[in-house]
CSV table of C-alpha atoms and ligand atoms in Angstrom, one decimal:
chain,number,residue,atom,x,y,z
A,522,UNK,CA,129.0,89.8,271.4
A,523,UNK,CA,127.0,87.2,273.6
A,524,UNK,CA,127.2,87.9,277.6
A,525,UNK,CA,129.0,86.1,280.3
A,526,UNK,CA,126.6,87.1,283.3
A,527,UNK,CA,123.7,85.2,281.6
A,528,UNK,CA,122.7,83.3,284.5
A,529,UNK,CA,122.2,86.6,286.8
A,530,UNK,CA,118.8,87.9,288.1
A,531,UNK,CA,116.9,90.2,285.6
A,532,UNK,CA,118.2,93.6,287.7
A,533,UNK,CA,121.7,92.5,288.2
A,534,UNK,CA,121.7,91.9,284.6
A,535,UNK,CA,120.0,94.9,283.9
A,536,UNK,CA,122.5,96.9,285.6
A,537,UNK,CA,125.9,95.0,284.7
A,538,UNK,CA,125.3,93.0,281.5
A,539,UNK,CA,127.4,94.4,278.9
A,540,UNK,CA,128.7,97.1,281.4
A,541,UNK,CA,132.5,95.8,281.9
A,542,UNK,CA,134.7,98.7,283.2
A,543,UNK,CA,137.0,100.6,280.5
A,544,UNK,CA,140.3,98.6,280.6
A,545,UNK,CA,142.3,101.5,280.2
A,546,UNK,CA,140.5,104.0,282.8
A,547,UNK,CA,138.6,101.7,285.0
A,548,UNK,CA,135.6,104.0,284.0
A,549,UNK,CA,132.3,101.8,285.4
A,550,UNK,CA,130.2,103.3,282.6
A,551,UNK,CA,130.8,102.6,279.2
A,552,UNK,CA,132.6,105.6,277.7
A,553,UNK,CA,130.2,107.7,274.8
A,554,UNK,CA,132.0,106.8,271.9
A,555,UNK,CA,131.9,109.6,269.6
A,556,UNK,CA,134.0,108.6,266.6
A,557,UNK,CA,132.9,108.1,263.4
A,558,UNK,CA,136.2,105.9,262.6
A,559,UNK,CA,138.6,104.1,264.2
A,560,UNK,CA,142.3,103.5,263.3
A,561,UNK,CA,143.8,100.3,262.1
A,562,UNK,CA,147.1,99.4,263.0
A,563,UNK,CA,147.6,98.3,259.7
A,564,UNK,CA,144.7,97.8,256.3
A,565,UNK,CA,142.0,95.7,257.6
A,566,UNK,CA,143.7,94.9,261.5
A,567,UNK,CA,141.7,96.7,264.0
A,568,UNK,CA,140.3,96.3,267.5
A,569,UNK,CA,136.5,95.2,266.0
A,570,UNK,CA,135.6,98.4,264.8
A,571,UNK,CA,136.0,99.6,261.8
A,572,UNK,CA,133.2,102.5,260.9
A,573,UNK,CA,130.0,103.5,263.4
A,574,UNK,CA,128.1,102.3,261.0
A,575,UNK,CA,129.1,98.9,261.0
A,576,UNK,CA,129.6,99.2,264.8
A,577,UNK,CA,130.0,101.4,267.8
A,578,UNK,CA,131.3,100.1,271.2
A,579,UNK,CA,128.3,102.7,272.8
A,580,UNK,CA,125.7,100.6,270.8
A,581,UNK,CA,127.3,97.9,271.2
A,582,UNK,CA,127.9,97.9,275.1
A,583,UNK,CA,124.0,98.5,274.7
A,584,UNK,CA,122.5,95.4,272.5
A,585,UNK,CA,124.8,93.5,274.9
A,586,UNK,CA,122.8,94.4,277.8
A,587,UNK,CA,119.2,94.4,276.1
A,588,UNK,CA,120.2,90.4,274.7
A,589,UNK,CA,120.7,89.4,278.1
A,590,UNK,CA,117.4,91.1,279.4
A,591,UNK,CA,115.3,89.2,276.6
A,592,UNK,CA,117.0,85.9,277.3
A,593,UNK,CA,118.6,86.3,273.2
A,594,UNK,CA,122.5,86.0,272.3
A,595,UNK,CA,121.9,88.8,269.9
A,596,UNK,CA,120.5,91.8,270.1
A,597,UNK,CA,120.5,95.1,267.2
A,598,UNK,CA,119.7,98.5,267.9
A,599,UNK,CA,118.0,100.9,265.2
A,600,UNK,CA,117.7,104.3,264.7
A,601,UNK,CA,114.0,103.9,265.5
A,602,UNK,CA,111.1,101.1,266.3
A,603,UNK,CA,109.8,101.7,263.0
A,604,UNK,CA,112.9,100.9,260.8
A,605,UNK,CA,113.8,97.6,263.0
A,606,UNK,CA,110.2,96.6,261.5
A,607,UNK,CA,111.2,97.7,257.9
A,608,UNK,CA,114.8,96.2,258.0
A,609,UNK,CA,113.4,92.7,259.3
A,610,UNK,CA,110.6,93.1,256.7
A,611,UNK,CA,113.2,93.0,254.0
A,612,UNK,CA,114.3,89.6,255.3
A,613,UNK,CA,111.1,88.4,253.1
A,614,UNK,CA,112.4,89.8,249.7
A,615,UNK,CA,109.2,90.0,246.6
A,616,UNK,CA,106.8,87.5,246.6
A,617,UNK,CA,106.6,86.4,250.1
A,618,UNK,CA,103.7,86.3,252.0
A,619,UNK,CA,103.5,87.5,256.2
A,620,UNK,CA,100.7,87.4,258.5
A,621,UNK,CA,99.9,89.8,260.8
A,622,UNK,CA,98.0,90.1,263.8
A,623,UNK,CA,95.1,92.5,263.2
A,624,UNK,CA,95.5,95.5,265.8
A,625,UNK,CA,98.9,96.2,265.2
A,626,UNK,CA,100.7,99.2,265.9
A,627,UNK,CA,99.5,102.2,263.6
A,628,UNK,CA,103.1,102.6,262.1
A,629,UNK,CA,103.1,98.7,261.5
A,630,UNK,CA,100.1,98.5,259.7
A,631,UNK,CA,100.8,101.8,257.5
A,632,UNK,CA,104.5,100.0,256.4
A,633,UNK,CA,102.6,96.6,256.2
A,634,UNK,CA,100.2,97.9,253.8
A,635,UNK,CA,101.7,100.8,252.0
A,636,UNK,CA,105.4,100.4,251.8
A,637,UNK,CA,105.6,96.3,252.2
A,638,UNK,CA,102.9,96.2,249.5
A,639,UNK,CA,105.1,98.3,247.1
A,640,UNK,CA,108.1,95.8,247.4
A,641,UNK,CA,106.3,93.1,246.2
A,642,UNK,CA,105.3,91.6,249.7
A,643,UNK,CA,102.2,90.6,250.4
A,644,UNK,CA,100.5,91.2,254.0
A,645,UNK,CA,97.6,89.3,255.7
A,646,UNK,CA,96.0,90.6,258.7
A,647,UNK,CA,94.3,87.8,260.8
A,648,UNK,CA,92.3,88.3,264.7
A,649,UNK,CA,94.3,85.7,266.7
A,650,UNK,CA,92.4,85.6,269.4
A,651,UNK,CA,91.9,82.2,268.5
A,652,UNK,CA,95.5,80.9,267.3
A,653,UNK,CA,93.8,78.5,265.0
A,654,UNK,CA,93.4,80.8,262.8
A,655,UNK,CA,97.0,81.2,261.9
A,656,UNK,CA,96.2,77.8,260.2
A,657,UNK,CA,94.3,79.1,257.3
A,658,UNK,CA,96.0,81.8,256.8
A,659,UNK,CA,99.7,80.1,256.8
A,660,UNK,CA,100.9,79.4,253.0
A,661,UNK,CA,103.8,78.3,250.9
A,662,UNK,CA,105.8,81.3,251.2
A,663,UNK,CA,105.1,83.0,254.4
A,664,UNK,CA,108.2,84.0,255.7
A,665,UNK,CA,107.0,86.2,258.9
A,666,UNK,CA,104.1,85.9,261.0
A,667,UNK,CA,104.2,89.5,262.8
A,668,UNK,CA,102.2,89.7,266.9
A,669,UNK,CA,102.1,92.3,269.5
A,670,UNK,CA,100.6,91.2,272.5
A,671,UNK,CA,98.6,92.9,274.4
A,672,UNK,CA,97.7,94.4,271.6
A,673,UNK,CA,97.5,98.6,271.4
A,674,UNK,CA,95.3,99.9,272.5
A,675,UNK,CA,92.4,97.3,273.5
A,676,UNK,CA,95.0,94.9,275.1
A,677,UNK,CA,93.7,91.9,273.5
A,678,UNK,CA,96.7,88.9,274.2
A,679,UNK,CA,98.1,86.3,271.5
A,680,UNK,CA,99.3,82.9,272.6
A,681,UNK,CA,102.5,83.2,272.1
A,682,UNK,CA,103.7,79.6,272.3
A,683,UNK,CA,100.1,77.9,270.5
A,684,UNK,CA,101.3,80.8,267.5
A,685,UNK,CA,105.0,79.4,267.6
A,686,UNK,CA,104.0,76.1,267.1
A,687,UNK,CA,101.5,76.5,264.2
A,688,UNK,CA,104.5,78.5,262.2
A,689,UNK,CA,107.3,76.6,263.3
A,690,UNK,CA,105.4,73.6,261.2
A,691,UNK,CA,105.9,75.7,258.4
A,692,UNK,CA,109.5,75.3,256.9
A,693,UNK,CA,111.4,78.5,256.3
A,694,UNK,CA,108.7,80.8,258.3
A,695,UNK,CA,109.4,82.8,261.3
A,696,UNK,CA,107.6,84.4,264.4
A,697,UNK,CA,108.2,88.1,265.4
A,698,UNK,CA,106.8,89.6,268.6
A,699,UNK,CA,106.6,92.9,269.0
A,700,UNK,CA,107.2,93.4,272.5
A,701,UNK,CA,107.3,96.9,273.4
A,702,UNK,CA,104.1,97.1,275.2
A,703,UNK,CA,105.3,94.1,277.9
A,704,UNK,CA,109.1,94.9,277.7
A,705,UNK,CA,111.6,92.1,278.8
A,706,UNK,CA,110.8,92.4,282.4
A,707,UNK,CA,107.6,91.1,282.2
A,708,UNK,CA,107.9,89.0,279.1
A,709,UNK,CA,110.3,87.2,277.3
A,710,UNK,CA,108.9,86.0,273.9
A,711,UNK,CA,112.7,84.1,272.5
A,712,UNK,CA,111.5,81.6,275.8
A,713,UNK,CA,108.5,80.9,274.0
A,714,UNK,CA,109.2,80.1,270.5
A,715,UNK,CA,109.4,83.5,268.7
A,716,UNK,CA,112.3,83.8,266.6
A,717,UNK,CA,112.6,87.9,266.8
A,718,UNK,CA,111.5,90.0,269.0
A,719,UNK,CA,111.5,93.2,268.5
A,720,UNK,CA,111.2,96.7,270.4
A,721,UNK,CA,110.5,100.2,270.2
A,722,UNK,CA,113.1,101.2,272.7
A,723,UNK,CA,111.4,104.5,272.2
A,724,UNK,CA,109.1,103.6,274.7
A,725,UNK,CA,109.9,101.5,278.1
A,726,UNK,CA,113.2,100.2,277.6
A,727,UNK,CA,114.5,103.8,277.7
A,728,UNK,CA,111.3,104.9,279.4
A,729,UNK,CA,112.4,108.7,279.5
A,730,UNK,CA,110.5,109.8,276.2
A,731,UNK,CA,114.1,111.5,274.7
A,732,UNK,CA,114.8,108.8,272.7
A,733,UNK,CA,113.5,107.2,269.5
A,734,UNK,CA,115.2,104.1,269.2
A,735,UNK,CA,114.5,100.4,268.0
A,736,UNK,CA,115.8,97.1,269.1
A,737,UNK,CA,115.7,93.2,266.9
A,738,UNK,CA,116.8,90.9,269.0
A,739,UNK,CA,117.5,86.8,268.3
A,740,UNK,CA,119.2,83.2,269.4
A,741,UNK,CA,119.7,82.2,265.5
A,742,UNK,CA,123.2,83.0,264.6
A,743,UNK,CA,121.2,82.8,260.9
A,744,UNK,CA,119.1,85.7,261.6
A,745,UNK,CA,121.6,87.4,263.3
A,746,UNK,CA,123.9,87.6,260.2
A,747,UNK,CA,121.5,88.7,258.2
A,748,UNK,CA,119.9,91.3,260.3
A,749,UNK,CA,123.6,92.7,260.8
A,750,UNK,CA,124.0,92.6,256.9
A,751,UNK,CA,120.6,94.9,256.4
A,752,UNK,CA,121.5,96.6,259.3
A,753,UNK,CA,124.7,97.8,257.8
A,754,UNK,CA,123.0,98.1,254.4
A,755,UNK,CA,120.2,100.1,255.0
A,756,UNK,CA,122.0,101.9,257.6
A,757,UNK,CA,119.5,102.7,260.2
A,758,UNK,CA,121.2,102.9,263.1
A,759,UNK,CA,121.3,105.2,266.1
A,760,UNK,CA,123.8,107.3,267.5
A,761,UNK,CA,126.2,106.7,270.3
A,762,UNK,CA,124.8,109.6,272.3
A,763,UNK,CA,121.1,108.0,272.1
A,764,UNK,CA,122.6,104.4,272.7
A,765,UNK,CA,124.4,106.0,276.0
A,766,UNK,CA,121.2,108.1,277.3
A,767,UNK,CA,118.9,104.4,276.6
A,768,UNK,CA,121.8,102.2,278.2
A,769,UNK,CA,121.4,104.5,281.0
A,770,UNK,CA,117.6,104.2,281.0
A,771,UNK,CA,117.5,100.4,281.3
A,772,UNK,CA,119.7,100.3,284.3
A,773,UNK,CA,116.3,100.9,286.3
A,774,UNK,CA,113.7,99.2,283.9
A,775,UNK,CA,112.9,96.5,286.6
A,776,UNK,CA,112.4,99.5,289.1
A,777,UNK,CA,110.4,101.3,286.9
A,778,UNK,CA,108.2,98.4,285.4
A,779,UNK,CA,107.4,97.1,288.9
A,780,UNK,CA,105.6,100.7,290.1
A,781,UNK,CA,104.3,101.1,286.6
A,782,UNK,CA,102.2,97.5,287.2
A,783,UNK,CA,101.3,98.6,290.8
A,784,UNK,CA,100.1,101.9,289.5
A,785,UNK,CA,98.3,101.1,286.7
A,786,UNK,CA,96.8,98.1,288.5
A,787,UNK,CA,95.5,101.2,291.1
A,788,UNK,CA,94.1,102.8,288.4
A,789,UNK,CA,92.2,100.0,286.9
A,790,UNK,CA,90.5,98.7,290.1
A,791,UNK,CA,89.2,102.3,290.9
A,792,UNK,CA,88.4,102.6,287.3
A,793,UNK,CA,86.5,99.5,287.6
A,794,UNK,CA,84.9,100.7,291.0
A,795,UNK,CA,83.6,104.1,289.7
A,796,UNK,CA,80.2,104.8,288.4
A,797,UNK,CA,81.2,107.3,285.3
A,798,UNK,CA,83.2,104.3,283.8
A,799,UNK,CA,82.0,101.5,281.6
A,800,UNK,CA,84.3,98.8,280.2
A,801,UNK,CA,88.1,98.5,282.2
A,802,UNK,CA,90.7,96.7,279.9
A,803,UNK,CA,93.8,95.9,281.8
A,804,UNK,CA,94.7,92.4,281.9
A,805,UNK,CA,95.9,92.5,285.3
A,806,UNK,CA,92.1,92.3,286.0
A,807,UNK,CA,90.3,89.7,286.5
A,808,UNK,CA,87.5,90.8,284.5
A,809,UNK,CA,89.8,90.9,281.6
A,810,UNK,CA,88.8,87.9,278.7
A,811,UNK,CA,92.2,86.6,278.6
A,812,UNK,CA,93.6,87.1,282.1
A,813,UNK,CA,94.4,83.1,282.5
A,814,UNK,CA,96.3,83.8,279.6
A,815,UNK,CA,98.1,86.8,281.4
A,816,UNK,CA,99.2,85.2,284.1
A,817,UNK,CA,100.5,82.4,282.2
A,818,UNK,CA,102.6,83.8,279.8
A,819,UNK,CA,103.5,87.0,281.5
A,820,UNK,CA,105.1,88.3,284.9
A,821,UNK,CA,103.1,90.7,285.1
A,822,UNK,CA,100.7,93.0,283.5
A,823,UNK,CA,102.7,96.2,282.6
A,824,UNK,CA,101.4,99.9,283.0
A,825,UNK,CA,98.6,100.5,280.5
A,826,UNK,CA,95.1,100.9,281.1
A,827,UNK,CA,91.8,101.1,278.6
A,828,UNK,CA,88.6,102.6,279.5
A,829,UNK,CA,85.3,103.4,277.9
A,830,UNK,CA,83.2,106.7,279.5
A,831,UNK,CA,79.8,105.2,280.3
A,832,UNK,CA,77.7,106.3,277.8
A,833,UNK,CA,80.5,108.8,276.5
A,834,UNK,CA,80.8,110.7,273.2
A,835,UNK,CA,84.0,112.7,271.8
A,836,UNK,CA,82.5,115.3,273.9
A,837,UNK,CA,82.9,113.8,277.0
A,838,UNK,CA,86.3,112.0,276.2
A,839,UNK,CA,87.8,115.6,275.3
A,840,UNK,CA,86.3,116.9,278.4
A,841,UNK,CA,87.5,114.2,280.6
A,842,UNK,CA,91.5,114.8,278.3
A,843,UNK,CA,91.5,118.3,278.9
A,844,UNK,CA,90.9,118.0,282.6
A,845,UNK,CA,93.5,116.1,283.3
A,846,UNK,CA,96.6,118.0,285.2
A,847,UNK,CA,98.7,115.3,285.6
A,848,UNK,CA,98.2,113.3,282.3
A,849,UNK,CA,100.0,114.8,279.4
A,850,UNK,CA,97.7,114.5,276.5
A,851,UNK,CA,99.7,113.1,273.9
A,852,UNK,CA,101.0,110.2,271.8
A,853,UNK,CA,103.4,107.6,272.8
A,854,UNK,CA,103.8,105.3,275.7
A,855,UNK,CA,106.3,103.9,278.3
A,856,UNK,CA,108.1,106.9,280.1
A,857,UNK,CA,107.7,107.6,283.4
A,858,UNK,CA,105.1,110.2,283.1
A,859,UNK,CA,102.1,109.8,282.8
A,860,UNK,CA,100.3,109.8,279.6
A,861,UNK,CA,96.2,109.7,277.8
A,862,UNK,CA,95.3,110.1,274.9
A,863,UNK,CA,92.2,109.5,272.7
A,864,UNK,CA,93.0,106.4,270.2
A,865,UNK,CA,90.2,107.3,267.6
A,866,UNK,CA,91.2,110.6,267.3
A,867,UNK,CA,95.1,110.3,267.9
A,868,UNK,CA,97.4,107.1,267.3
A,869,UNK,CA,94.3,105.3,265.5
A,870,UNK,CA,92.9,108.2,263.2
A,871,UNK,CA,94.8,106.5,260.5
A,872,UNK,CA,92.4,103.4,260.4
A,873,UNK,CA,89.0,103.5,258.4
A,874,UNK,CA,86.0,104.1,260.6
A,875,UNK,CA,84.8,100.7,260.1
A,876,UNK,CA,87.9,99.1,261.3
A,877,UNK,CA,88.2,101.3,264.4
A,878,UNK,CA,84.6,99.9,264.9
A,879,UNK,CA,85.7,96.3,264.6
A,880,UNK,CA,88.7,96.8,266.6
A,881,UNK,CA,86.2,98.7,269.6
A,882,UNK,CA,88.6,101.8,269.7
A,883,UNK,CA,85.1,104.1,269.8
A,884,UNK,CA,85.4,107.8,271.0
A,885,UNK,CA,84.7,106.9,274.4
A,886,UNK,CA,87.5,104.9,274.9
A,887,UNK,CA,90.5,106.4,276.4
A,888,UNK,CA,93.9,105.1,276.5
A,889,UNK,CA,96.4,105.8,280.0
A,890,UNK,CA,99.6,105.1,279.9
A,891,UNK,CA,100.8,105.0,283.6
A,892,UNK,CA,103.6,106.3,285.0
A,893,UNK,CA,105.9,106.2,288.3
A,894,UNK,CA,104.2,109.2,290.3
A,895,UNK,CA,102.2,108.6,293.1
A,896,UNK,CA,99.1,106.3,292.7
A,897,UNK,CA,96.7,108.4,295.3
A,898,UNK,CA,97.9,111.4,293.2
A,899,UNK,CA,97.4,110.4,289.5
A,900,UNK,CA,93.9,108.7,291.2
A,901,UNK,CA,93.0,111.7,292.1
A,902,UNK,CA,93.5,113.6,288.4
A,903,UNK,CA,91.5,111.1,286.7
A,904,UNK,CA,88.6,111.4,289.0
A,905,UNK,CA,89.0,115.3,288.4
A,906,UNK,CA,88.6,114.3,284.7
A,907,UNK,CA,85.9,111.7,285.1
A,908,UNK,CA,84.0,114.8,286.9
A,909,UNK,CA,84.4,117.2,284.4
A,910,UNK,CA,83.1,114.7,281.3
A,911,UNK,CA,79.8,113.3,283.0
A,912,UNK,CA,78.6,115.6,285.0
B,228,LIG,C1,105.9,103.1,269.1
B,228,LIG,C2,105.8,101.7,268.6
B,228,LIG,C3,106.4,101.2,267.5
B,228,LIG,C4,107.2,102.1,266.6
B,228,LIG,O1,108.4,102.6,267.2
B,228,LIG,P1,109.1,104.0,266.9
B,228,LIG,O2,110.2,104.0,267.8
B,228,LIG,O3,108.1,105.0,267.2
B,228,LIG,O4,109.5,104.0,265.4
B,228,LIG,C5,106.3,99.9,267.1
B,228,LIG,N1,105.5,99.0,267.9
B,228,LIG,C6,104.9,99.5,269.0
B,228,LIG,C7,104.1,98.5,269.8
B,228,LIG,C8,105.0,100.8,269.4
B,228,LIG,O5,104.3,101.2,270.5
């Protein structure tokens, strides 16, 4: 279904697009649709839904709403970020070549290398930092070339638009963006060339860590078609009650993404200011290599924060972790708590020492994601921490 409040603001939209009242009950939220299957008035005639599977008015009142919020006219929901990455993969079939930025997301990177691999597809990973790179690395049969940016968890940006052209002069490949770390209030990839973007709604677009969920979204009606054919294929799709519970959590994205920015843009500058702290990666700062590029391609910054201990070691970072009251140490990113957690030991460990080296995720350096409370108050907690590490 494409959207008829397309030319709304980005909060209007987030709270209406997709949201029409029930026709019957003049409900203003879209009812949790339960049923498994729906009954036709007579073989094959029915009122667009056939079997959850296929489709789901929940979900669908859902992908409705997130396809207006990244500026697409299609948008899928799937059970999970990590399957939305393995059903698009299987848009390359064997033989076909992707490129991939090199800091991907862990889970990326395992299914790139390990499953992808196995089904005959062959993965590059290239650092485009510099975009020119894509050029030597671009063959006959790529199909994808696969960026996040930032990038998790150094923050290093990709150029979205410079990438877009260099693949779009490559007939038959595609550009994903993976952008669950910006969401679609502070960046809309489809507006700069990509041809997918994609979401682990897991993370801010619910933004109330009870849901794993994943999101493809598109303009082609090309991809669309055969996203919805996998889709319903392979079957990975959520259920109504987690559709209604994330539909329900993007209604305040904009609120939440706006004090997530201010916060984590707190926490960086005293970060930056303090003594115990070496390297500050946020690219709201100035400091930060790419921040031109920032500004330009993003709104904003969005809520997470590297930083390197001055002169830590594993020591220190586990002292400075454990410290922490308000900071859950865990995994994940994007609700409105608070979150740290140690990349080398945690969502990196996967990756061989040498390319955690090459990537700078060392055991000093720590990983915030910032949430909604009180700036003063989760300033305060980290300079408890910093106190406790380097005494
Ligand atoms: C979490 C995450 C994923 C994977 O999503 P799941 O919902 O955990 O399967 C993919 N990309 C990025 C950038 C992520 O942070």
């Amino acid at each position: 279904m494409t959207n008829s409040k397309a030319a709304a603001g980005f909060g209007t939209l987030a709270v209406h697009a997709g949201q029409e009242p029930d026709p019957t009950t003049g409900a203003v939220i879209p009812a949790l649709s339960l049923s498994t299957t729906f009954a036709q008035s007579s073989a094959g005639v029915h009122k667009g839904y056939d079997y959850s599977r296929s489709g789901n008015p929940t979900r669908n009142a859902f992908e409705v709403a997130v396809a207006a919020l990244e500026k697409g006219k299609y948008a899928l929901a799937f059970s999970s970020g990590s399957v939305t990455t393995a059903t698009v993969l299987n848009m390359v079939g064997q033989g076909g070549h992707v490129v991939s930025v090199n800091d991907t997301y862990g889970g990326t990177f395992r299914y790139f290398t390990k499953v992808a691999k196995r089904n005959g597809v062959e993965v590059d990973f290239v650092d485009l930092y510099d975009p020119n790179n894509l050029k030597k690395a671009m063959k006959s049969n790529t199909k994808i070339v696969w960026i996040e940016t930032p990038t998790n968890p150094t923050l290093r940006l990709v150029d979205i638009q410079a990438v877009a052209d260099i693949v779009h002069s490559h007939p038959g490949a595609l550009l994903v963006v993976d952008n669950t770390f910006m969401s679609p209030y502070f960046q809309t990839p489809l507006t700069l060339g990509a041809d997918i973007v994609v979401h682990s709604v897991t993370k801010y677009i619910n933004g109330h860590s009870d849901v794993v969920m994943g999101m493809a979204i598109t303009n082609s009606d090309e991809i669309r078609d055969e996203l919805r054919f996998l889709q319903n294929s392979i079957g990975g799709v959520p259920s109504a009650f987690d559709c209604f519970l994330a539909n329900r959590g993007l209604k305040t994205l904009h609120l939440r993404m706006k004090r997530h920015e201010e916060n984590a843009m707190a926490v960086s500058k005293f970060l930056e200011a303090h003594p115990k702290v070496g390297e500050v990666i946020y690219p709201g700062l100035a400091s930060h290599k790419q921040h031109e590029l920032a500004k330009r391609q993003q709104k904003g910054f969005g809520g997470m924060v590297a930083f390197r201990l001055k002169n830590g070691d594993l020591d220190a970072s586990n002292k400075f972790l454990s410290t922490l009251k308000l900071f859950a140490l865990a995994e994940s990113l994007g609700g409105v708590e608070s979150l740290a957690e140690l990349p080398a030991v945690m969502t990196h460990a996967s990756l061989t020492p040498e390319a955690r080296e090459a990537l700078g995720v060392t055991d000093s350096l720590i990983r915030l994601s910032v949430g909604v409370e009180d700036a003063e108050d989760l300033i305060a907690d980290i300079e408890t921490g910093l106190d406790a590490a380097i005494p």
